[in-house]
Amino acid sequence: MSQMIAYADLENRFTYHKPNESQLAKYVEIRVNILQVATLILELTPASREQSLAITKLEEAVFWAN
C-alpha cells in the first residue's frame, strides 16, 4: 500500500514548533484583529447556532494562520 504522507511529515506535524520573535508579533496582530471581528459578530448577530459556528470558524482561522 502506498502512503500519501511520509512518517517524517507526520512527525513534523505533531511536534511543537516554538515561534520566533517575528512570528510572535504576527500571531498577536492576527489574534487582536480576529477578536475585533468576533466581537462584531457577537454584537451584530442574534445568539444562535450560526453565531456559534461563525466564532468557531474564526478560532479555526487563528489556528491555521498560526
CSV table of C-alpha atoms in Angstrom, one decimal:
chain,number,residue,atom,x,y,z
A,1,MET,CA,0.0,0.0,0.0
A,2,SER,CA,1.4,3.4,-0.9
A,3,GLN,CA,1.5,6.3,1.5
A,4,MET,CA,0.5,9.8,0.7
A,5,ILE,CA,2.0,11.2,3.9
A,6,ALA,CA,5.6,10.3,4.9
A,7,TYR,CA,6.4,9.4,8.5
A,8,ALA,CA,8.8,12.4,8.7
A,9,ASP,CA,5.9,14.7,7.7
A,10,LEU,CA,3.7,13.2,10.5
A,11,GLU,CA,6.5,13.8,13.0
A,12,ASN,CA,6.8,17.4,11.8
A,13,ARG,CA,3.0,17.9,12.0
A,14,PHE,CA,2.7,16.6,15.6
A,15,THR,CA,5.8,18.2,17.0
A,16,TYR,CA,5.6,21.6,18.8
A,17,HIS,CA,7.4,24.4,16.9
A,18,LYS,CA,8.1,27.3,19.2
A,19,PRO,CA,7.5,30.6,17.4
A,20,ASN,CA,10.4,33.0,16.9
A,21,GLU,CA,10.1,36.7,17.9
A,22,SER,CA,8.9,37.9,14.5
A,23,GLN,CA,6.3,35.2,14.4
A,24,LEU,CA,5.0,36.1,17.9
A,25,ALA,CA,4.3,39.7,16.9
A,26,LYS,CA,2.4,38.5,13.8
A,27,TYR,CA,0.4,36.0,15.9
A,28,VAL,CA,-0.6,38.8,18.3
A,29,GLU,CA,-1.7,41.0,15.4
A,30,ILE,CA,-3.8,38.2,13.9
A,31,ARG,CA,-5.4,37.5,17.3
A,32,VAL,CA,-6.2,41.1,18.0
A,33,ASN,CA,-7.9,41.6,14.6
A,34,ILE,CA,-9.8,38.3,14.8
A,35,LEU,CA,-11.0,39.3,18.3
A,36,GLN,CA,-12.4,42.5,16.8
A,37,VAL,CA,-14.3,40.6,14.2
A,38,ALA,CA,-15.6,38.1,16.8
A,39,THR,CA,-16.8,41.0,19.0
A,40,LEU,CA,-18.7,42.4,16.0
A,41,ILE,CA,-20.3,39.1,15.4
A,42,LEU,CA,-21.5,38.9,19.0
A,43,GLU,CA,-22.8,42.5,18.9
A,44,LEU,CA,-24.5,42.4,15.5
A,45,THR,CA,-26.0,38.9,15.3
A,46,PRO,CA,-28.5,37.0,17.4
A,47,ALA,CA,-27.3,34.3,19.7
A,48,SER,CA,-27.7,31.2,17.6
A,49,ARG,CA,-26.1,28.1,16.3
A,50,GLU,CA,-24.9,30.1,13.3
A,51,GLN,CA,-23.3,32.7,15.6
A,52,SER,CA,-21.5,30.0,17.4
A,53,LEU,CA,-20.3,28.4,14.2
A,54,ALA,CA,-19.0,31.8,13.0
A,55,ILE,CA,-17.0,32.2,16.2
A,56,THR,CA,-15.7,28.6,15.8
A,57,LYS,CA,-14.6,29.3,12.2
A,58,LEU,CA,-12.7,32.4,13.5
A,59,GLU,CA,-10.9,30.1,16.0
A,60,GLU,CA,-10.0,27.8,13.2
A,61,ALA,CA,-8.7,30.8,11.1
A,62,VAL,CA,-6.4,31.8,14.0
A,63,PHE,CA,-5.2,28.2,14.4
A,64,TRP,CA,-4.4,27.8,10.7
A,65,ALA,CA,-2.9,31.3,10.4
A,66,ASN,CA,-0.5,30.4,13.2
